[in-house]
Coordinates of C-alpha atoms in Angstrom, one line a residue:
X5 CA 262.3 -1.7 -18.1
X6 CA 264.4 -4.5 -16.7
X7 CA 267.4 -3.8 -14.5
X8 CA 270.1 -6.0 -13.0
X9 CA 270.2 -6.3 -9.3
X10 CA 273.5 -4.4 -8.8
X11 CA 272.1 -1.5 -10.9
X12 CA 269.3 -0.8 -8.5
X13 CA 271.0 -1.2 -5.1
X14 CA 269.9 1.7 -2.9
X15 CA 272.3 3.9 -0.9
X16 CA 273.7 1.9 2.0
X17 CA 273.1 2.7 5.6
X18 CA 270.2 2.8 8.0
X19 CA 270.2 6.4 9.0
X20 CA 269.6 8.0 12.4
X21 CA 266.2 9.2 13.4
X22 CA 264.1 6.6 11.6
X23 CA 261.7 4.7 13.9
X24 CA 262.6 1.1 14.8
X25 CA 261.6 -1.3 12.0
X26 CA 261.5 1.4 9.4
X27 CA 263.9 2.6 6.7
X28 CA 264.6 6.2 5.8
X29 CA 263.6 7.2 2.2
X30 CA 263.9 10.5 0.4
X31 CA 260.7 11.0 -1.7
X32 CA 261.2 13.3 -4.7
X33 CA 258.5 14.8 -6.8
X34 CA 258.9 17.6 -9.4
X35 CA 261.3 20.1 -7.8
X36 CA 260.6 18.8 -4.2
X37 CA 262.4 16.3 -2.0
X38 CA 261.0 15.3 1.4
X39 CA 262.6 12.8 3.8
X40 CA 260.4 10.2 5.4
X41 CA 260.4 6.5 6.4
X42 CA 258.6 3.3 5.4
X43 CA 258.5 -0.1 7.0
X44 CA 261.3 -2.5 6.2
X45 CA 260.2 -4.5 3.1
X46 CA 257.8 -1.9 1.8
X47 CA 257.0 -2.4 -1.9
X48 CA 255.5 -0.4 -4.7
X49 CA 252.1 0.1 -3.2
X50 CA 253.4 1.5 0.1
X51 CA 255.7 3.8 -1.8
X52 CA 252.8 5.1 -3.8
X53 CA 250.8 5.7 -0.6
X54 CA 253.6 7.6 0.9
X55 CA 253.9 9.8 -2.2
X56 CA 250.2 10.6 -1.9
X57 CA 250.5 11.4 1.7
X58 CA 253.4 13.8 1.1
X59 CA 252.4 15.3 -2.2
X60 CA 248.7 14.5 -2.6
X61 CA 247.5 18.0 -3.3
X62 CA 250.1 18.3 -6.1
X63 CA 249.5 15.0 -7.9
X64 CA 247.1 14.8 -10.7
X65 CA 245.5 11.4 -10.2
X66 CA 244.2 11.4 -13.8
X67 CA 247.7 10.9 -15.1
X68 CA 249.9 7.8 -15.1
X69 CA 253.1 7.7 -13.1
X70 CA 256.2 5.6 -12.8
X71 CA 258.3 5.2 -9.6
X72 CA 262.1 5.3 -10.1
X73 CA 264.9 4.5 -7.8
X74 CA 268.3 6.3 -7.7
X75 CA 270.9 3.8 -8.7
X76 CA 274.4 4.6 -7.3
X77 CA 276.1 2.4 -10.0
X78 CA 274.6 4.4 -12.8
X79 CA 274.5 7.8 -11.1
X80 CA 270.9 8.3 -12.2
X81 CA 267.3 7.1 -11.7
X82 CA 266.2 3.8 -13.1
X83 CA 262.7 2.3 -13.2
X84 CA 261.7 0.4 -10.0
X85 CA 262.4 -3.3 -10.7
X86 CA 259.6 -5.8 -10.4
X87 CA 259.3 -7.1 -6.8
X88 CA 261.4 -4.3 -5.3
X89 CA 261.3 -4.0 -1.5
X90 CA 262.9 -1.3 0.6
X91 CA 265.7 -2.8 2.6
X92 CA 268.1 0.1 3.1
X93 CA 268.2 3.9 2.9
X94 CA 267.3 5.0 -0.7
X95 CA 266.0 7.8 -2.8
X96 CA 262.9 7.4 -5.0
X97 CA 261.0 9.7 -7.3
X98 CA 257.5 9.8 -8.8
X99 CA 257.6 10.7 -12.5
X100 CA 254.4 11.6 -14.4
X101 CA 254.2 10.2 -17.9
X102 CA 253.7 13.2 -20.2
X103 CA 251.8 11.2 -22.8
X104 CA 250.8 7.6 -23.5
X105 CA 253.8 5.5 -24.5
X106 CA 252.0 4.3 -27.6
X107 CA 252.0 7.8 -29.0
X108 CA 255.5 8.8 -27.9
X109 CA 257.2 10.8 -30.6
X110 CA 254.2 10.9 -33.0
X111 CA 253.5 14.1 -34.8
X112 CA 250.2 15.1 -36.5
X113 CA 249.4 18.5 -37.9
X114 CA 246.2 18.8 -35.9
X115 CA 248.0 18.5 -32.5
X116 CA 251.3 20.3 -33.3
X117 CA 252.5 23.9 -33.0
X118 CA 255.8 25.3 -34.3
X119 CA 257.9 27.5 -32.0
X120 CA 260.5 29.7 -33.8
X121 CA 262.8 31.2 -31.1
X122 CA 264.8 34.5 -31.5
X123 CA 266.1 34.2 -35.0
X124 CA 267.3 37.8 -35.0
X125 CA 269.7 40.0 -37.0
X126 CA 272.1 40.8 -34.2
X127 CA 272.8 37.1 -33.6
X128 CA 274.0 36.6 -37.2
X129 CA 277.7 37.2 -36.6
X130 CA 277.8 35.3 -33.3
X131 CA 275.8 32.1 -33.8
X132 CA 277.6 29.1 -35.2
X133 CA 276.3 28.1 -38.7
X134 CA 273.6 30.8 -38.4
X135 CA 273.1 30.9 -42.2
X136 CA 272.3 27.1 -42.2
X137 CA 270.0 27.5 -39.2
X138 CA 268.1 30.3 -41.0
X139 CA 267.8 28.2 -44.2
X140 CA 266.4 25.2 -42.3
X141 CA 264.1 27.4 -40.2
X142 CA 262.6 28.9 -43.3
X143 CA 262.1 25.4 -44.7
X144 CA 260.2 24.5 -41.5
X145 CA 258.0 27.6 -41.7
X146 CA 257.2 26.9 -45.3
X147 CA 256.1 23.4 -44.2
X148 CA 254.0 24.8 -41.5
X149 CA 252.1 27.0 -43.9
X150 CA 251.6 24.1 -46.3
X151 CA 250.2 21.9 -43.6
X152 CA 248.2 24.6 -41.7
X153 CA 250.3 24.3 -38.5
X154 CA 250.2 27.3 -36.1
X155 CA 253.5 29.1 -35.6
X156 CA 254.5 31.2 -32.6
X157 CA 257.6 33.4 -33.0
X158 CA 259.5 35.3 -30.3
X159 CA 262.2 38.0 -30.4
X160 CA 264.6 38.5 -27.5
X161 CA 264.7 42.2 -26.6
X162 CA 264.2 43.4 -30.2
X163 CA 264.9 47.0 -29.3
X164 CA 268.5 46.0 -28.8
X165 CA 268.9 42.8 -30.8
X166 CA 266.8 43.6 -33.8
X167 CA 263.8 41.9 -35.4
X168 CA 263.6 38.4 -37.0
X169 CA 266.0 38.1 -40.0
X170 CA 264.5 39.0 -43.3
X171 CA 265.2 35.6 -44.8
X172 CA 262.6 34.2 -42.4
X173 CA 259.1 34.7 -43.9
X174 CA 256.6 35.3 -41.1
X175 CA 253.6 35.3 -43.3
X176 CA 250.6 33.7 -41.6
X177 CA 252.3 33.1 -38.2
X178 CA 249.9 33.1 -35.2
X179 CA 252.0 35.4 -32.9
X180 CA 255.2 37.4 -33.0
X181 CA 256.1 38.4 -29.4
X182 CA 258.9 40.4 -27.9
X183 CA 260.4 39.0 -24.7
X184 CA 263.1 39.5 -22.1
X185 CA 262.6 36.1 -20.4
X186 CA 264.8 33.4 -22.0
X187 CA 262.0 30.9 -22.2
X188 CA 259.3 31.3 -24.9
X189 CA 256.6 30.2 -22.4
X190 CA 255.2 33.7 -21.9
X191 CA 251.6 34.3 -20.6
X192 CA 250.5 35.2 -24.1
X193 CA 252.0 32.0 -25.4
X194 CA 250.2 30.0 -22.8
X195 CA 246.9 31.7 -23.7
X196 CA 247.5 31.0 -27.4
X197 CA 248.2 27.3 -26.7
X198 CA 245.0 27.0 -24.6
X199 CA 243.0 28.4 -27.5
X200 CA 244.3 25.8 -29.9
X201 CA 242.3 22.6 -29.4
X202 CA 244.2 19.3 -28.9
X203 CA 247.8 20.6 -28.8
X204 CA 250.0 17.8 -27.8
X205 CA 253.4 18.5 -29.4
X206 CA 255.7 21.5 -30.0
X207 CA 258.3 21.6 -32.7
X208 CA 261.0 23.9 -31.4
X209 CA 263.9 25.6 -33.2
X210 CA 266.0 28.8 -33.2
X211 CA 268.7 30.2 -30.8
X212 CA 270.4 29.7 -28.5
X213 CA 270.3 25.9 -28.0
X214 CA 271.6 26.0 -24.4
X215 CA 269.6 29.0 -23.2
X216 CA 266.3 30.0 -24.7
X217 CA 265.7 26.6 -26.5
X218 CA 266.6 24.6 -23.5
X219 CA 264.6 26.6 -21.0
X220 CA 261.6 26.7 -23.3
X221 CA 261.7 22.9 -23.8
X222 CA 262.0 22.2 -20.1
X223 CA 259.0 24.5 -19.3
X224 CA 256.9 22.9 -22.0
X225 CA 257.5 19.3 -20.9
X226 CA 256.7 20.4 -17.3
X227 CA 253.3 21.4 -18.7
X228 CA 252.8 18.0 -20.3
X229 CA 253.6 19.0 -23.8
X230 CA 255.8 16.8 -25.9
X231 CA 258.8 18.7 -27.4
X232 CA 260.6 18.0 -30.6
X233 CA 263.8 20.0 -31.0
X234 CA 265.1 20.4 -34.6
X235 CA 268.8 19.9 -34.2
X236 CA 269.7 21.2 -37.7
X237 CA 267.6 24.4 -37.0
X238 CA 269.0 25.4 -33.7
X239 CA 272.5 26.6 -32.6
X240 CA 274.6 28.5 -30.1
X241 CA 277.6 30.8 -30.1
X242 CA 279.7 27.7 -29.3
X243 CA 279.4 24.2 -30.5
X244 CA 280.2 22.9 -27.0
X245 CA 277.2 24.6 -25.6
X246 CA 275.0 23.5 -28.5
X247 CA 276.0 19.8 -28.3
X248 CA 275.9 19.5 -24.6
X249 CA 272.5 21.1 -24.5
X250 CA 271.1 18.7 -27.1
X251 CA 272.5 15.7 -25.2
X252 CA 271.0 16.9 -21.9
X253 CA 267.6 17.6 -23.4
X254 CA 267.5 14.2 -25.1
X255 CA 268.2 12.6 -21.7
X256 CA 265.1 14.3 -20.2
X257 CA 262.8 12.7 -22.7
X258 CA 262.7 15.6 -25.2
X259 CA 262.9 14.4 -28.8
X260 CA 266.0 15.7 -30.7
X261 CA 265.3 15.3 -34.4
X262 CA 265.9 16.8 -37.8
X263 CA 263.9 19.0 -40.1
X264 CA 263.3 16.4 -42.8
X265 CA 262.2 13.8 -40.2
X266 CA 259.7 16.3 -38.8
X267 CA 258.2 17.2 -42.1
X268 CA 257.9 13.7 -43.4
X269 CA 256.4 12.5 -40.1
X270 CA 253.8 15.2 -40.3
X271 CA 252.6 14.0 -43.8
X272 CA 253.2 10.3 -42.8
X273 CA 252.0 8.9 -46.2
X274 CA 252.9 9.5 -49.8
X275 CA 249.2 9.7 -50.5
X276 CA 248.8 12.7 -48.2
X277 CA 247.4 15.6 -50.3
X278 CA 250.3 17.8 -49.4
X279 CA 253.1 15.3 -49.8
X280 CA 254.3 16.6 -53.1
X281 CA 254.7 20.1 -51.8
X282 CA 256.6 18.8 -48.7
X283 CA 258.7 16.6 -51.0
X284 CA 259.7 19.7 -53.0
X285 CA 260.9 21.4 -49.8
X286 CA 263.3 18.5 -48.9
X287 CA 264.5 17.6 -52.4
X288 CA 267.8 19.3 -51.5
X289 CA 269.2 17.9 -48.3
X290 CA 269.3 20.3 -45.4
X291 CA 272.8 21.7 -44.5
X292 CA 274.4 19.7 -41.7
X293 CA 275.4 22.8 -39.8
X294 CA 278.4 21.2 -38.1
X295 CA 276.4 18.4 -36.6
X296 CA 278.1 15.6 -38.5
X297 CA 281.5 16.6 -37.2
X298 CA 280.3 16.1 -33.7
X299 CA 278.5 12.7 -34.2

């Protein structure tokens, strides 16, 4: 990714405490941030060596990484520009690439699992466009059955919040689990994922977007799983929380998509043996559930 020179200027200042001829640098990896120093003019290779010396026991050397620099102008990290050399105090981070860029966003039935999150009766009066979300969620579960995709369902504190709504047909799902944790990534879910060979992607939908959906998605990408959130099958009690959560998640590299896009991507070809069945599911357009008014 190219960047203009002003966009990648590091934070100004030399900083006290750095040895003569070195520049203070904050090295960030995962949830950690450790201050250190590198020689003036250090480039990519020296930064990588420093990351390894600081975090070597936590870095999986079988994965690919990208080094990013915090750009004050943009208020966020940008890819390290070609030929970069440390000249002033700065903050850098090492980011593991979750999957090969050539496969980013691809969905195939053999490497995909559907997660249906907390579509429960007590949420009905509180969640915006809940009827639309149920309708699209049921469409996705029908598609999963047609394509033989495993489905994992959770219910948040079902003793108090009730079971999954009756409109959602759970026939053939792999797991239905109660939980109190907001994220769906429970020990039983991790075990189930480990038992399914070749899982690369999770298609995630349900409620609430800014709580259980968001926390589930962030945990999954932290485990190297690509996440597709179905925008027309997830909602919150407020549209503000819903839309800000979807925007935040998209910025982290999570794919925010629609139910029709997911189903057609999974068949990929009109000659797919299940195309006609999927086509019948999407003949009527999915309800927009308030999304268009926020575009």
